[in-house]
Amino acid sequence: MAGMVLKLDRLIRLIIGLLLILLTAPILKAETYQQRYIIRVGVLSFDDANKGVYRWQPTIDYLNQRFPQYQFILITGDIKSIDQLVASGTIDFAITNGVKLLQYQSEYDAVRMLSLNPIYGEPRYAIGSTVIARSDMPDMTRWEEIKNRRIVITTPQAFGGFQIIEREWLKEGIDPIKDFTRLSFVGLPQENLLSQLANNEADIAVLPTCVLELAIKSGRFDAGQFKVIKAYPQTALPCLSSTPLYPHWTLSRMQHVHEQLAREIAQALLSIKPDDMPALQGEYRGWTVPINDKSVVELMQDIGLSDSGGHLKVLWQKYRGWLFIVMGYGLLLVGYHLRVNYLVKTRTRKLQQMMELNQASSEWLRTQQEQFYSAQRILLSGEMAAGMAHELNQPLMAINNYVVGCRMRLQQRPLDIAALDNALEQAIRQTANAKSVIQHVRFFIKRHPEKQEEICLNLVIANALSLFSNELKRGGITVAAPEAPEVVILADEILIQQVLVNLIRNALDAIKLREPLVRDPQITFEIVPSSSKATLKIRDNGVGLTETQIERLFVPFVTSKDSGLGLGMAICKRIIEAHGGRIWAESQPVGACICITLPRINGVTQ
C-alpha cells in the first residue's frame, strides 16, 4: 500500500512538472523573441506600400530564417521618409537607387555592400527614363518640341522618373524647371501618370524603364494607347528607354552597423538563386558584388547634386545642435564681455571722477590745513609778542647807547679812532642780533608749502628755543637741550618747529601758573634714538596734567586756558601723525611730560 502511494506521489509530481513546462513555454518563447536584436531594413518604394511589402518581404523572411538570433523588420517608404529614417539612425540597412546611396555615403558615412542583379540586363544597365506620350500625338524628335506640353513627373528626387532624363535635357541646354512652363510633379504611385495620359489630363509622362511594359502586361492599359518619345538604342533591357541605362538597386549599411554582421548578411544574400522565392517575388535574379557607379557620379555632377558643399551639409546636419549650443554660449560670452566692459568703463569713469574730486578735496584740505597752520603760527606769534618786543628792545637800546657814545667821542679832542671803531662794531653786532630775531619770527610766521627733507632734530629744537630766549631768561627758566649726538629725521622743519613752539608755549604757561611754588623752573628736552625712530620727551615742572586732562588732551576745542581755543594740541597731533609719528602725554609726580616719536633716516646719527 505504501509503495502504491509513493508511485502515485511521483506520478502527480511528474504531471505537475509537465504542466509547468507547457505553461511556461510560451512565456519563455516570448522572452526569447523579445530578447532578439531588431534589425530594420529600409526600402525605397515608388508604388503603394502594399506592393513594396509584397516585393521585398520574402527577402526579409529569408534573412530571419538565416539569422534566428536577429529580428529583421521591413520598412518601405518614399524618398522623404527613408531620408528621415537614415538621418535619425532608425534603420540599419537601406535598399535604394545609386543616387541615394552616394548621398548617404557623403552625408552619413554609409557603406556600399551589394548591387541587385536585375531580371533583364546587367547590374550596370538596369534603369533609365522613358518619356511617354499618347499615341494620337504627333511624333517628336527634338526635346524642344515638348516645352509647351503638359508634362507630369512623380517627384524631383525620382532617379529613373526624373533625374536621368534631366541630365539629357540639360545636355541640350534645356532647364526643365525654367523652360517647361507646364511641368507638374504629381507624386506616387507611378501608374497614375499613365492614367492621366489615357484620360487626356496630361500630354507627356516620364517614368522609369519597364514601368510601361509591366503595366501593359498586367492588362490595366492597352499597348495602343501610348508611344515612347526618342527611344534610345539599347540591348540590355527588353523595354524601351529614352535615355542611357544606369545601375539601379543597391544595398548599403549605415555607419553604426558592425562590419562582421554586414559581412554575414552579404554572404547570405549572395547565396540567393534566381529560382528562390525572394528572387522570384522580388523581381531580381540575385545579388552581386558592388559595381562601378562612375556613371551615377557623373550624372549627379551634371544635375548639380554632387556639389562641394556636401560635406558642409553633413557637418551641419550632424552637429548643428552642438553648433547652436556653442553659438548660444558664444553670444552669452560676448554679451557678458560687453556688459563687463560697459561696467568697467562706467565704474572707471566714476572712479576717475571720484579720484579727481578726491584730489580736489585733498588739495582744498591741504590749502585749508596750511592756512590753519599759518593761522596758528600767527596766533602763537601773538602770544610771543611781549617776549619778542623785549628781545628786540635790548639790542635797540644797546645800539642807541653806542650811537650816543660815538657822538660824544666825536666832540672830544684829540679824536679816539679806536674807541669809535669799537663802539660802531658793537652797534653792528646788536643790529645783527635784532635782524636775526626778526628773521626767526618772519620765517616762523611766513606761509610755505609742505616739504619733507632731512633735518637735524637737535637744530630744530634749538631754533624753537631761540624764539623764547628772552622770556626764558626773564623767567629764570633752565633749559636742558640735547646737543649730541645729532639725530636726523625726514620731516617738514617749519611744521615740526611749530609743534615744538606750541609745546614750549604750553610748558611756559604751566610754569607761570605754578610760579609761587616753583623754586627752580626748568624745561628738559631728551632724545632717545632707536634703529627706526627717534623719541623726543619734553618735561617741565609746571602745574602738570590730571588723568582727565591727559585723556582729553588732543580733543579739539577742549582747553584749560581762559583765552585758549583748544586747537593747539589737536594740530600738533595731526602734524606728527602726518609725518608717520605719534604724540602722547605721560603723567609724572611734578609737571608734565609730552612724548613724540618720529621716523629716522635709516637710523642716521651724526
Coordinates of C-alpha atoms in Angstrom, one line a residue:
M1 CA 0.0 0.0 0.0
A2 CA 2.8 2.3 0.9
G3 CA 4.6 1.5 -2.4
M4 CA 1.4 2.4 -4.4
V5 CA 1.1 5.7 -2.5
L6 CA 4.8 6.5 -3.3
K7 CA 4.3 5.7 -7.0
L8 CA 1.1 7.9 -7.1
D9 CA 3.0 10.7 -5.5
R10 CA 5.8 10.5 -8.1
L11 CA 3.2 10.4 -10.9
I12 CA 1.5 13.5 -9.6
R13 CA 4.8 15.4 -9.4
L14 CA 5.7 14.4 -12.9
I15 CA 2.3 15.6 -14.2
I16 CA 2.7 18.9 -12.4
G17 CA 6.2 19.3 -13.8
L18 CA 5.0 18.7 -17.4
L19 CA 2.1 21.2 -16.9
L20 CA 4.5 23.8 -15.7
I21 CA 6.8 23.2 -18.7
L22 CA 3.8 23.5 -21.1
L23 CA 2.5 26.7 -19.4
T24 CA 5.8 28.4 -19.3
A25 CA 7.0 27.5 -22.8
P26 CA 5.1 30.4 -24.5
I27 CA 6.4 32.8 -21.9
L28 CA 10.0 31.6 -22.5
K29 CA 9.4 31.8 -26.2
A30 CA 8.1 35.3 -25.9
E31 CA 11.0 36.3 -23.7
T32 CA 13.4 34.8 -26.3
Y33 CA 11.6 36.7 -29.0
Q34 CA 11.8 39.9 -27.1
Q35 CA 15.5 39.4 -26.5
R36 CA 16.2 39.1 -30.2
Y37 CA 18.1 42.0 -31.6
I38 CA 16.0 44.0 -34.1
I39 CA 17.5 45.0 -37.4
R40 CA 15.5 47.4 -39.6
V41 CA 15.9 47.4 -43.4
G42 CA 14.6 50.4 -45.3
V43 CA 13.5 50.0 -48.9
L44 CA 12.8 52.9 -51.3
S45 CA 9.4 52.4 -52.9
F46 CA 7.8 54.3 -55.8
D47 CA 4.5 52.4 -55.6
D48 CA 1.9 51.9 -52.9
A49 CA 3.1 50.4 -49.6
N50 CA 1.4 47.0 -50.2
K51 CA 3.3 46.4 -53.4
G52 CA 6.6 47.3 -51.8
V53 CA 5.9 44.9 -48.9
Y54 CA 4.8 42.2 -51.4
R55 CA 8.0 42.5 -53.3
W56 CA 10.6 42.7 -50.5
Q57 CA 9.0 40.8 -47.6
P58 CA 10.3 37.4 -48.8
T59 CA 13.8 38.7 -48.8
I60 CA 13.3 39.8 -45.1
D61 CA 11.8 36.4 -44.2
Y62 CA 14.8 34.7 -45.8
L63 CA 17.2 36.8 -43.6
N64 CA 15.1 35.9 -40.5
Q65 CA 15.5 32.2 -41.3
R66 CA 19.2 32.5 -41.8
F67 CA 19.8 34.6 -38.7
P68 CA 17.3 33.4 -36.0
Q69 CA 19.2 35.4 -33.3
Y70 CA 18.1 38.7 -35.1
Q71 CA 14.6 40.1 -35.9
F72 CA 14.7 41.7 -39.4
I73 CA 11.9 44.2 -40.0
L74 CA 11.0 45.7 -43.4
I75 CA 10.3 49.4 -43.6
T76 CA 9.1 50.8 -47.0
G77 CA 8.7 54.4 -47.8
D78 CA 9.2 57.2 -50.3
I79 CA 12.4 59.2 -50.7
K80 CA 11.5 61.8 -48.0
S81 CA 10.6 59.2 -45.3
I82 CA 13.6 57.0 -46.0
D83 CA 15.9 60.1 -45.8
Q84 CA 14.5 61.0 -42.4
L85 CA 14.9 57.4 -41.1
V86 CA 18.5 57.4 -42.3
A87 CA 19.2 60.8 -40.8
S88 CA 17.8 59.7 -37.4
G89 CA 19.7 56.4 -37.4
T90 CA 16.5 54.4 -37.2
I91 CA 17.3 52.0 -40.0
D92 CA 20.4 49.8 -40.2
F93 CA 20.4 48.8 -43.9
A94 CA 18.9 50.6 -47.0
I95 CA 18.0 49.3 -50.4
T96 CA 17.9 52.4 -52.7
N97 CA 19.0 53.6 -56.1
G98 CA 22.5 54.7 -56.9
V99 CA 22.0 58.4 -56.3
K100 CA 20.6 58.0 -52.8
L101 CA 23.5 55.6 -52.0
L102 CA 26.0 58.2 -52.9
Q103 CA 24.2 60.8 -50.9
Y104 CA 24.0 58.6 -47.9
Q105 CA 27.7 57.8 -48.3
S106 CA 28.6 61.5 -48.4
E107 CA 26.2 62.7 -45.6
Y108 CA 26.0 59.7 -43.2
D109 CA 29.1 57.6 -44.0
A110 CA 27.0 54.7 -45.3
V111 CA 28.9 51.7 -46.7
R112 CA 28.0 50.1 -50.1
M113 CA 27.6 46.3 -49.7
L114 CA 25.9 44.7 -52.8
S115 CA 24.2 45.5 -56.1
L116 CA 21.0 44.0 -57.3
N117 CA 21.1 41.7 -60.3
P118 CA 18.0 42.5 -62.3
I119 CA 15.9 40.0 -64.2
Y120 CA 16.8 41.6 -67.5
G121 CA 20.2 43.1 -68.4
E122 CA 23.2 43.7 -66.2
P123 CA 23.5 45.4 -62.9
R124 CA 25.4 48.3 -64.6
Y125 CA 22.5 48.8 -67.1
A126 CA 19.3 48.3 -65.1
I127 CA 17.3 51.5 -65.3
G128 CA 16.7 54.6 -67.4
S129 CA 14.0 57.1 -68.0
T130 CA 11.1 56.6 -70.5
V131 CA 9.3 59.7 -71.9
I132 CA 5.8 58.5 -72.9
A133 CA 3.1 60.3 -74.9
R134 CA -0.4 59.3 -76.1
S135 CA -0.4 57.5 -79.4
D136 CA -2.6 60.1 -81.0
M137 CA 0.0 62.9 -80.5
P138 CA 2.4 63.9 -83.4
D139 CA 5.8 62.3 -83.4
M140 CA 8.5 64.4 -81.7
T141 CA 12.3 64.0 -82.5
R142 CA 13.6 67.0 -80.5
W143 CA 13.2 67.7 -76.8
E144 CA 12.4 71.3 -77.5
E145 CA 9.1 70.2 -79.1
I146 CA 7.7 69.2 -75.6
K147 CA 8.3 72.5 -74.0
N148 CA 4.7 73.7 -74.1
R149 CA 3.2 70.3 -73.4
R150 CA 1.6 69.2 -70.2
I151 CA 4.3 67.2 -68.6
V152 CA 3.8 65.0 -65.5
I153 CA 6.5 63.6 -63.3
T154 CA 6.4 61.8 -59.9
T155 CA 9.0 63.7 -57.8
P156 CA 12.2 65.7 -58.5
Q157 CA 14.1 63.1 -56.5
A158 CA 12.9 60.1 -58.6
F159 CA 16.0 58.5 -60.1
G160 CA 14.5 56.9 -63.2
G161 CA 11.4 59.1 -63.2
F162 CA 13.3 62.5 -63.5
Q163 CA 17.0 62.7 -62.6
I164 CA 18.2 60.5 -65.6
I165 CA 16.1 62.4 -68.2
E166 CA 17.0 65.7 -66.6
R167 CA 20.7 65.1 -67.4
E168 CA 19.8 64.6 -71.1
W169 CA 17.7 67.8 -71.2
L170 CA 20.5 69.8 -69.6
K171 CA 22.9 68.5 -72.2
E172 CA 20.8 70.1 -74.8
G173 CA 20.5 73.3 -73.0
I174 CA 17.1 72.8 -71.6
D175 CA 16.4 73.5 -67.9
P176 CA 13.2 71.6 -67.2
I177 CA 12.3 73.7 -64.1
K178 CA 12.6 77.0 -66.0
D179 CA 11.8 76.1 -69.6
F180 CA 8.9 73.6 -69.1
T181 CA 6.2 76.0 -68.2
R182 CA 3.5 73.3 -67.8
L183 CA 5.6 70.8 -65.8
S184 CA 3.9 69.2 -62.8
F185 CA 5.2 66.9 -60.0
V186 CA 2.1 64.8 -59.2
G187 CA 3.6 62.2 -56.7
L188 CA 3.2 58.5 -56.4
P189 CA 2.1 55.8 -57.4
Q190 CA 3.8 55.8 -60.8
E191 CA 0.9 54.2 -62.8
N192 CA -1.2 57.3 -62.0
L193 CA 0.8 59.1 -64.6
L194 CA -0.3 56.6 -67.3
S195 CA -3.9 57.2 -66.2
Q196 CA -3.6 60.9 -66.6
L197 CA -2.2 60.4 -70.2
A198 CA -5.0 58.0 -71.0
N199 CA -7.6 60.5 -69.7
N200 CA -6.1 63.4 -71.6
E201 CA -5.2 65.1 -68.4
A202 CA -1.5 65.3 -69.5
D203 CA 0.4 65.1 -72.7
I204 CA 3.8 63.8 -71.6
A205 CA 4.7 61.4 -68.7
V206 CA 8.2 60.5 -67.5
L207 CA 8.6 57.0 -65.8
P208 CA 11.4 54.6 -65.1
T209 CA 12.1 52.0 -67.8
C210 CA 9.8 48.9 -67.9
V211 CA 7.0 50.5 -65.9
L212 CA 5.0 51.0 -69.1
E213 CA 5.6 47.4 -70.3
L214 CA 4.7 45.9 -66.9
A215 CA 1.5 48.0 -66.7
I216 CA 0.5 46.8 -70.2
K217 CA 1.4 43.2 -69.3
S218 CA -0.8 43.4 -66.2
G219 CA -3.8 44.3 -68.5
R220 CA -4.5 47.6 -66.9
F221 CA -3.6 49.5 -70.1
D222 CA -3.5 48.8 -73.8
A223 CA -0.3 49.0 -75.8
G224 CA -2.0 51.1 -78.5
Q225 CA -2.7 53.9 -76.1
F226 CA 0.9 55.1 -75.7
K227 CA 4.2 55.6 -77.5
V228 CA 7.8 56.3 -76.4
I229 CA 9.5 59.6 -77.5
K230 CA 13.1 59.4 -78.7
A231 CA 13.6 55.7 -77.9
Y232 CA 17.3 55.2 -77.1
P233 CA 19.0 52.2 -78.8
Q234 CA 20.0 49.6 -76.2
T235 CA 20.0 45.8 -75.9
A236 CA 20.3 45.3 -72.1
L237 CA 16.6 45.5 -71.4
P238 CA 13.5 44.3 -73.3
C239 CA 12.0 47.7 -72.6
L240 CA 12.0 51.0 -74.4
S241 CA 14.1 53.8 -72.9
S242 CA 14.6 57.4 -73.8
T243 CA 18.0 57.6 -72.1
P244 CA 21.1 55.6 -71.5
L245 CA 20.9 53.0 -68.7
Y246 CA 22.4 53.2 -65.2
P247 CA 22.9 50.9 -62.2
H248 CA 19.8 50.7 -60.0
W249 CA 19.2 48.9 -56.7
T250 CA 22.0 48.9 -54.1
L251 CA 22.2 47.5 -50.6
S252 CA 24.1 49.6 -48.1
R253 CA 24.7 49.5 -44.3
M254 CA 24.7 52.5 -42.1
Q255 CA 27.8 53.6 -40.2
H256 CA 26.7 52.2 -36.8
V257 CA 26.2 48.6 -38.1
H258 CA 29.1 46.3 -37.2
E259 CA 31.2 45.1 -40.1
Q260 CA 31.0 41.4 -39.1
L261 CA 27.2 41.5 -39.1
A262 CA 27.2 43.2 -42.5
R263 CA 29.6 40.6 -43.9
E264 CA 27.4 37.7 -42.8
I265 CA 24.3 39.3 -44.2
A266 CA 26.1 39.9 -47.6
Q267 CA 27.1 36.3 -47.7
A268 CA 23.5 35.2 -47.1
L269 CA 22.1 37.4 -49.8
L270 CA 24.8 36.3 -52.3
S271 CA 23.6 32.7 -51.9
I272 CA 20.1 33.6 -53.2
K273 CA 19.4 31.8 -56.5
P274 CA 17.2 33.1 -59.4
D275 CA 14.5 30.4 -58.7
D276 CA 14.4 31.1 -54.9
M277 CA 11.2 32.8 -53.6
P278 CA 12.9 36.0 -52.5
A279 CA 14.3 36.5 -56.1
L280 CA 11.1 35.5 -57.8
Q281 CA 8.8 37.7 -55.8
G282 CA 11.4 40.4 -55.5
E283 CA 11.8 40.6 -59.3
Y284 CA 15.6 40.0 -59.4
R285 CA 18.0 37.3 -60.2
G286 CA 20.1 37.6 -57.1
W287 CA 22.7 39.9 -55.6
T288 CA 26.2 40.6 -56.7
V289 CA 29.3 42.5 -55.6
P290 CA 29.2 46.3 -55.9
I291 CA 29.6 47.5 -59.4
N292 CA 31.3 50.6 -60.8
D293 CA 29.0 53.6 -60.3
K294 CA 31.0 56.1 -62.2
S295 CA 28.1 56.9 -64.5
V296 CA 25.9 57.7 -61.5
V297 CA 28.6 60.0 -60.1
E298 CA 28.8 61.8 -63.4
L299 CA 25.0 62.2 -63.5
M300 CA 25.0 63.7 -60.1
Q301 CA 27.7 66.2 -61.1
D302 CA 25.8 67.1 -64.3
I303 CA 22.5 67.8 -62.5
G304 CA 24.1 69.6 -59.6
L305 CA 23.6 67.0 -56.8
S306 CA 27.3 66.4 -56.2
D307 CA 28.4 69.8 -55.1
S308 CA 31.4 70.8 -52.9
G309 CA 29.0 71.8 -50.1
G310 CA 28.0 68.2 -49.4
H311 CA 30.4 67.8 -46.6
L312 CA 29.4 71.1 -45.1
K313 CA 25.8 69.9 -45.2
V314 CA 26.7 66.7 -43.5
L315 CA 28.5 68.5 -40.8
W316 CA 25.6 70.9 -40.4
Q317 CA 23.1 68.0 -40.1
K318 CA 25.3 66.1 -37.7
Y319 CA 26.5 68.9 -35.4
R320 CA 24.0 71.7 -35.8
G321 CA 22.6 71.1 -32.3
W322 CA 26.1 71.4 -30.8
L323 CA 26.8 74.4 -33.1
F324 CA 23.7 76.2 -31.8
I325 CA 24.7 75.5 -28.2
V326 CA 28.2 76.8 -28.9
M327 CA 26.8 79.8 -30.7
G328 CA 24.5 80.4 -27.8
Y329 CA 27.3 80.2 -25.3
G330 CA 29.4 82.4 -27.6
L331 CA 26.6 85.0 -27.7
L332 CA 26.3 84.8 -23.9
L333 CA 30.1 85.3 -23.5
V334 CA 30.0 88.2 -26.0
G335 CA 27.1 89.7 -24.1
Y336 CA 28.8 89.1 -20.8
H337 CA 32.1 90.6 -22.2
L338 CA 30.3 93.7 -23.5
R339 CA 28.5 94.1 -20.2
V340 CA 31.7 93.7 -18.2
N341 CA 33.4 96.2 -20.5
Y342 CA 30.5 98.6 -20.1
L343 CA 30.5 98.2 -16.3
V344 CA 34.3 98.6 -16.2
K345 CA 34.2 101.8 -18.3
T346 CA 31.3 103.1 -16.2
R347 CA 33.0 102.4 -12.9
T348 CA 36.3 103.6 -14.2
R349 CA 34.8 106.8 -15.2
K350 CA 33.1 107.1 -11.9
L351 CA 36.3 106.2 -10.1
Q352 CA 38.2 108.8 -12.2
Q353 CA 35.6 111.4 -11.3
M354 CA 35.8 110.4 -7.6
M355 CA 39.6 110.5 -7.8
E356 CA 39.5 113.9 -9.4
L357 CA 37.0 115.0 -6.7
N358 CA 39.2 113.4 -4.0
Q359 CA 42.2 115.1 -5.4
A360 CA 40.4 118.5 -5.5
S361 CA 39.2 117.8 -1.9
S362 CA 42.7 116.9 -0.8
E363 CA 44.1 120.0 -2.4
W364 CA 41.4 122.1 -0.7
L365 CA 42.1 120.4 2.6
R366 CA 45.8 120.9 2.2
T367 CA 45.3 124.6 1.5
Q368 CA 43.0 124.9 4.4
Q369 CA 45.4 123.0 6.6
E370 CA 48.3 125.3 5.5
Q371 CA 46.1 128.3 6.3
F372 CA 45.2 126.7 9.6
Y373 CA 48.8 126.0 10.5
S374 CA 49.7 129.5 9.4
A375 CA 46.9 131.0 11.5
Q376 CA 48.1 129.0 14.5
R377 CA 51.7 130.3 13.9
I378 CA 50.4 133.8 13.8
L379 CA 48.4 133.1 17.0
L380 CA 51.5 131.7 18.7
S381 CA 53.5 134.7 17.5
G382 CA 50.9 137.0 19.1
E383 CA 51.4 135.1 22.4
M384 CA 55.1 135.6 22.0
A385 CA 54.8 139.3 21.1
A386 CA 55.7 140.5 24.6
G387 CA 58.9 138.4 24.7
M388 CA 59.9 139.3 21.2
A389 CA 59.3 143.0 21.9
H390 CA 61.7 142.8 24.9
E391 CA 64.1 140.8 22.9
L392 CA 64.2 143.5 20.2
N393 CA 64.3 146.3 22.8
Q394 CA 67.5 145.1 24.3
P395 CA 69.6 145.3 21.0
L396 CA 67.9 148.6 20.1
M397 CA 68.8 150.2 23.4
A398 CA 72.4 148.9 23.1
I399 CA 72.6 150.4 19.6
N400 CA 71.2 153.7 20.8
N401 CA 73.8 153.8 23.6
Y402 CA 76.6 153.0 21.2
V403 CA 75.5 155.7 18.8
V404 CA 75.2 158.3 21.6
G405 CA 78.7 157.3 22.8
C406 CA 80.1 157.7 19.4
R407 CA 78.5 161.1 19.1
M408 CA 80.1 162.3 22.4
R409 CA 83.5 160.9 21.4
L410 CA 83.3 162.9 18.1
Q411 CA 83.2 166.1 20.2
Q412 CA 86.3 165.2 22.2
R413 CA 89.8 166.3 21.1
P414 CA 92.0 164.5 20.3
L415 CA 89.7 162.1 18.5
D416 CA 90.0 158.4 19.7
I417 CA 89.5 156.5 16.5
A418 CA 90.0 153.0 18.1
A419 CA 87.2 153.7 20.7
L420 CA 84.8 154.9 18.0
D421 CA 85.5 151.8 15.9
N422 CA 84.9 149.5 18.8
A423 CA 81.6 151.3 19.6
L424 CA 80.4 151.0 16.0
E425 CA 81.4 147.3 15.9
Q426 CA 79.2 146.7 19.0
A427 CA 76.4 148.6 17.4
I428 CA 76.7 146.4 14.2
R429 CA 76.6 143.3 16.4
Q430 CA 73.4 144.4 18.1
T431 CA 71.9 145.2 14.8
A432 CA 72.6 141.7 13.6
N433 CA 71.0 140.3 16.7
A434 CA 67.9 142.3 16.1
K435 CA 67.8 141.2 12.5
S436 CA 68.2 137.6 13.5
V437 CA 65.2 137.9 15.9
I438 CA 63.1 139.4 13.2
Q439 CA 64.1 136.8 10.6
H440 CA 63.3 134.0 13.0
V441 CA 59.8 135.4 13.6
R442 CA 59.2 136.1 9.9
F443 CA 60.4 132.6 9.0
F444 CA 58.1 131.1 11.6
I445 CA 55.0 133.1 10.6
K446 CA 55.5 133.0 6.8
R447 CA 53.2 130.6 4.9
H448 CA 55.1 128.0 2.9
P449 CA 54.2 124.7 1.2
E450 CA 54.9 121.4 3.0
K451 CA 58.2 120.0 2.2
Q452 CA 59.8 117.0 3.9
E453 CA 63.5 116.8 3.9
E454 CA 66.4 115.5 6.0
I455 CA 66.7 117.8 9.1
C456 CA 68.6 117.6 12.4
L457 CA 66.1 117.3 15.3
N458 CA 68.6 118.9 17.7
L459 CA 68.8 122.0 15.5
V460 CA 65.0 122.3 15.2
I461 CA 64.8 122.3 19.0
A462 CA 67.5 125.0 19.2
N463 CA 65.7 127.2 16.7
A464 CA 62.4 126.8 18.5
L465 CA 64.0 127.7 21.8
S466 CA 65.6 130.8 20.3
L467 CA 62.2 132.3 19.8
F468 CA 61.7 132.2 23.6
S469 CA 65.3 133.0 24.7
N470 CA 64.4 136.4 26.3
E471 CA 61.3 135.0 28.0
L472 CA 63.3 132.1 29.3
K473 CA 66.0 134.4 30.7
R474 CA 63.5 136.8 32.2
G475 CA 61.7 133.9 34.0
G476 CA 64.9 132.3 35.1
I477 CA 63.9 129.0 33.5
T478 CA 66.6 126.5 33.0
V479 CA 66.5 124.7 29.6
A480 CA 68.3 121.3 29.1
A481 CA 68.5 120.7 25.3
P482 CA 70.5 117.8 23.8
E483 CA 73.5 118.8 21.7
A484 CA 75.0 115.4 20.8
P485 CA 74.5 113.0 19.2
E486 CA 72.6 114.8 16.4
V487 CA 69.6 112.8 15.2
V488 CA 68.5 113.2 11.6
I489 CA 64.8 112.8 10.6
L490 CA 62.7 113.2 7.4
A491 CA 60.2 116.0 8.2
D492 CA 59.0 119.5 7.4
E493 CA 61.2 121.7 9.5
I494 CA 58.6 124.5 9.9
L495 CA 55.8 122.2 11.0
I496 CA 58.0 120.3 13.5
Q497 CA 59.2 123.7 14.8
Q498 CA 55.6 124.8 15.1
V499 CA 54.8 121.7 17.2
L500 CA 57.8 122.4 19.5
V501 CA 56.9 126.1 19.8
N502 CA 53.4 125.1 20.8
L503 CA 54.7 122.7 23.4
I504 CA 57.3 125.2 24.8
R505 CA 54.5 127.8 25.0
N506 CA 52.3 125.3 27.0
A507 CA 55.3 124.5 29.3
L508 CA 56.0 128.2 30.0
D509 CA 52.3 128.8 30.7
A510 CA 52.2 125.8 33.1
I511 CA 55.3 127.1 34.9
K512 CA 53.8 130.5 35.3
L513 CA 50.6 129.0 36.9
R514 CA 52.9 127.3 39.5
E515 CA 55.4 130.2 39.8
P516 CA 54.9 130.8 43.5
L517 CA 55.7 127.1 44.3
V518 CA 58.5 126.6 41.7
R519 CA 61.9 127.4 43.1
D520 CA 63.9 126.0 40.1
P521 CA 61.7 126.2 36.9
Q522 CA 63.1 124.1 34.1
I523 CA 62.2 122.6 30.7
T524 CA 64.1 119.4 29.7
F525 CA 64.5 118.0 26.2
E526 CA 65.5 114.4 25.9
I527 CA 66.1 112.5 22.6
V528 CA 66.0 108.7 22.8
P529 CA 67.1 107.3 19.4
S530 CA 66.5 103.7 18.2
S531 CA 67.0 101.9 14.9
S532 CA 63.9 103.1 13.2
K533 CA 62.6 106.1 15.1
A534 CA 63.6 108.9 17.5
T535 CA 61.6 109.6 20.6
L536 CA 61.6 113.2 21.9
K537 CA 60.5 113.8 25.6
I538 CA 59.7 117.3 26.7
R539 CA 59.4 117.7 30.5
D540 CA 58.5 120.7 32.7
N541 CA 57.9 121.2 36.4
G542 CA 54.8 123.3 36.0
V543 CA 51.2 122.6 37.2
G544 CA 51.1 119.2 35.4
L545 CA 48.1 117.3 34.0
T546 CA 45.4 115.3 35.6
E547 CA 44.3 111.9 34.2
T548 CA 41.2 113.5 32.7
Q549 CA 43.2 116.2 31.1
I550 CA 45.6 113.6 29.6
E551 CA 42.6 111.6 28.2
R552 CA 41.2 114.8 26.5
L553 CA 44.4 116.5 25.7
F554 CA 44.1 116.1 21.9
V555 CA 40.4 116.7 21.7
P556 CA 39.6 119.8 19.6
F557 CA 38.2 122.9 21.5
V558 CA 38.9 121.4 24.9
T559 CA 41.3 123.7 26.9
S560 CA 42.1 124.7 30.4
K561 CA 43.3 128.2 29.4
D562 CA 40.9 131.1 29.8
S563 CA 41.8 132.6 26.4
G564 CA 42.7 129.4 24.6
L565 CA 40.8 127.9 21.6
G566 CA 41.7 124.2 22.4
L567 CA 43.2 123.6 19.0
G568 CA 46.9 123.7 19.6
M569 CA 47.4 120.1 20.8
A570 CA 45.0 118.8 18.1
I571 CA 47.0 120.5 15.5
C572 CA 50.2 119.1 17.0
K573 CA 48.8 115.6 16.9
R574 CA 47.7 115.9 13.3
I575 CA 51.2 117.2 12.2
I576 CA 53.0 114.4 14.0
E577 CA 50.7 111.7 12.6
A578 CA 51.1 113.2 9.1
H579 CA 54.8 112.5 9.5
G580 CA 54.2 108.9 10.5
G581 CA 54.8 109.6 14.1
R582 CA 52.9 109.6 17.4
I583 CA 52.4 112.1 20.2
W584 CA 51.1 111.4 23.7
A585 CA 51.3 112.6 27.3
E586 CA 52.7 110.8 30.3
S587 CA 51.9 111.6 33.9
Q588 CA 54.7 112.3 36.4
P589 CA 54.8 113.5 40.1
V590 CA 55.6 117.1 39.2
G591 CA 54.8 118.8 35.9
A592 CA 54.0 117.2 32.6
C593 CA 55.9 115.1 30.0
I594 CA 54.9 115.2 26.3
C595 CA 56.4 112.4 24.2
I596 CA 56.9 112.5 20.4
T597 CA 58.1 109.7 18.1
L598 CA 59.3 110.4 14.5
P599 CA 60.8 108.1 11.9
R600 CA 64.5 108.3 11.3
I601 CA 66.5 108.2 8.1
N602 CA 67.9 104.7 8.1
G603 CA 68.9 105.2 11.7
V604 CA 71.3 108.1 10.8
T605 CA 73.0 109.6 13.8
Q606 CA 75.6 112.3 13.3

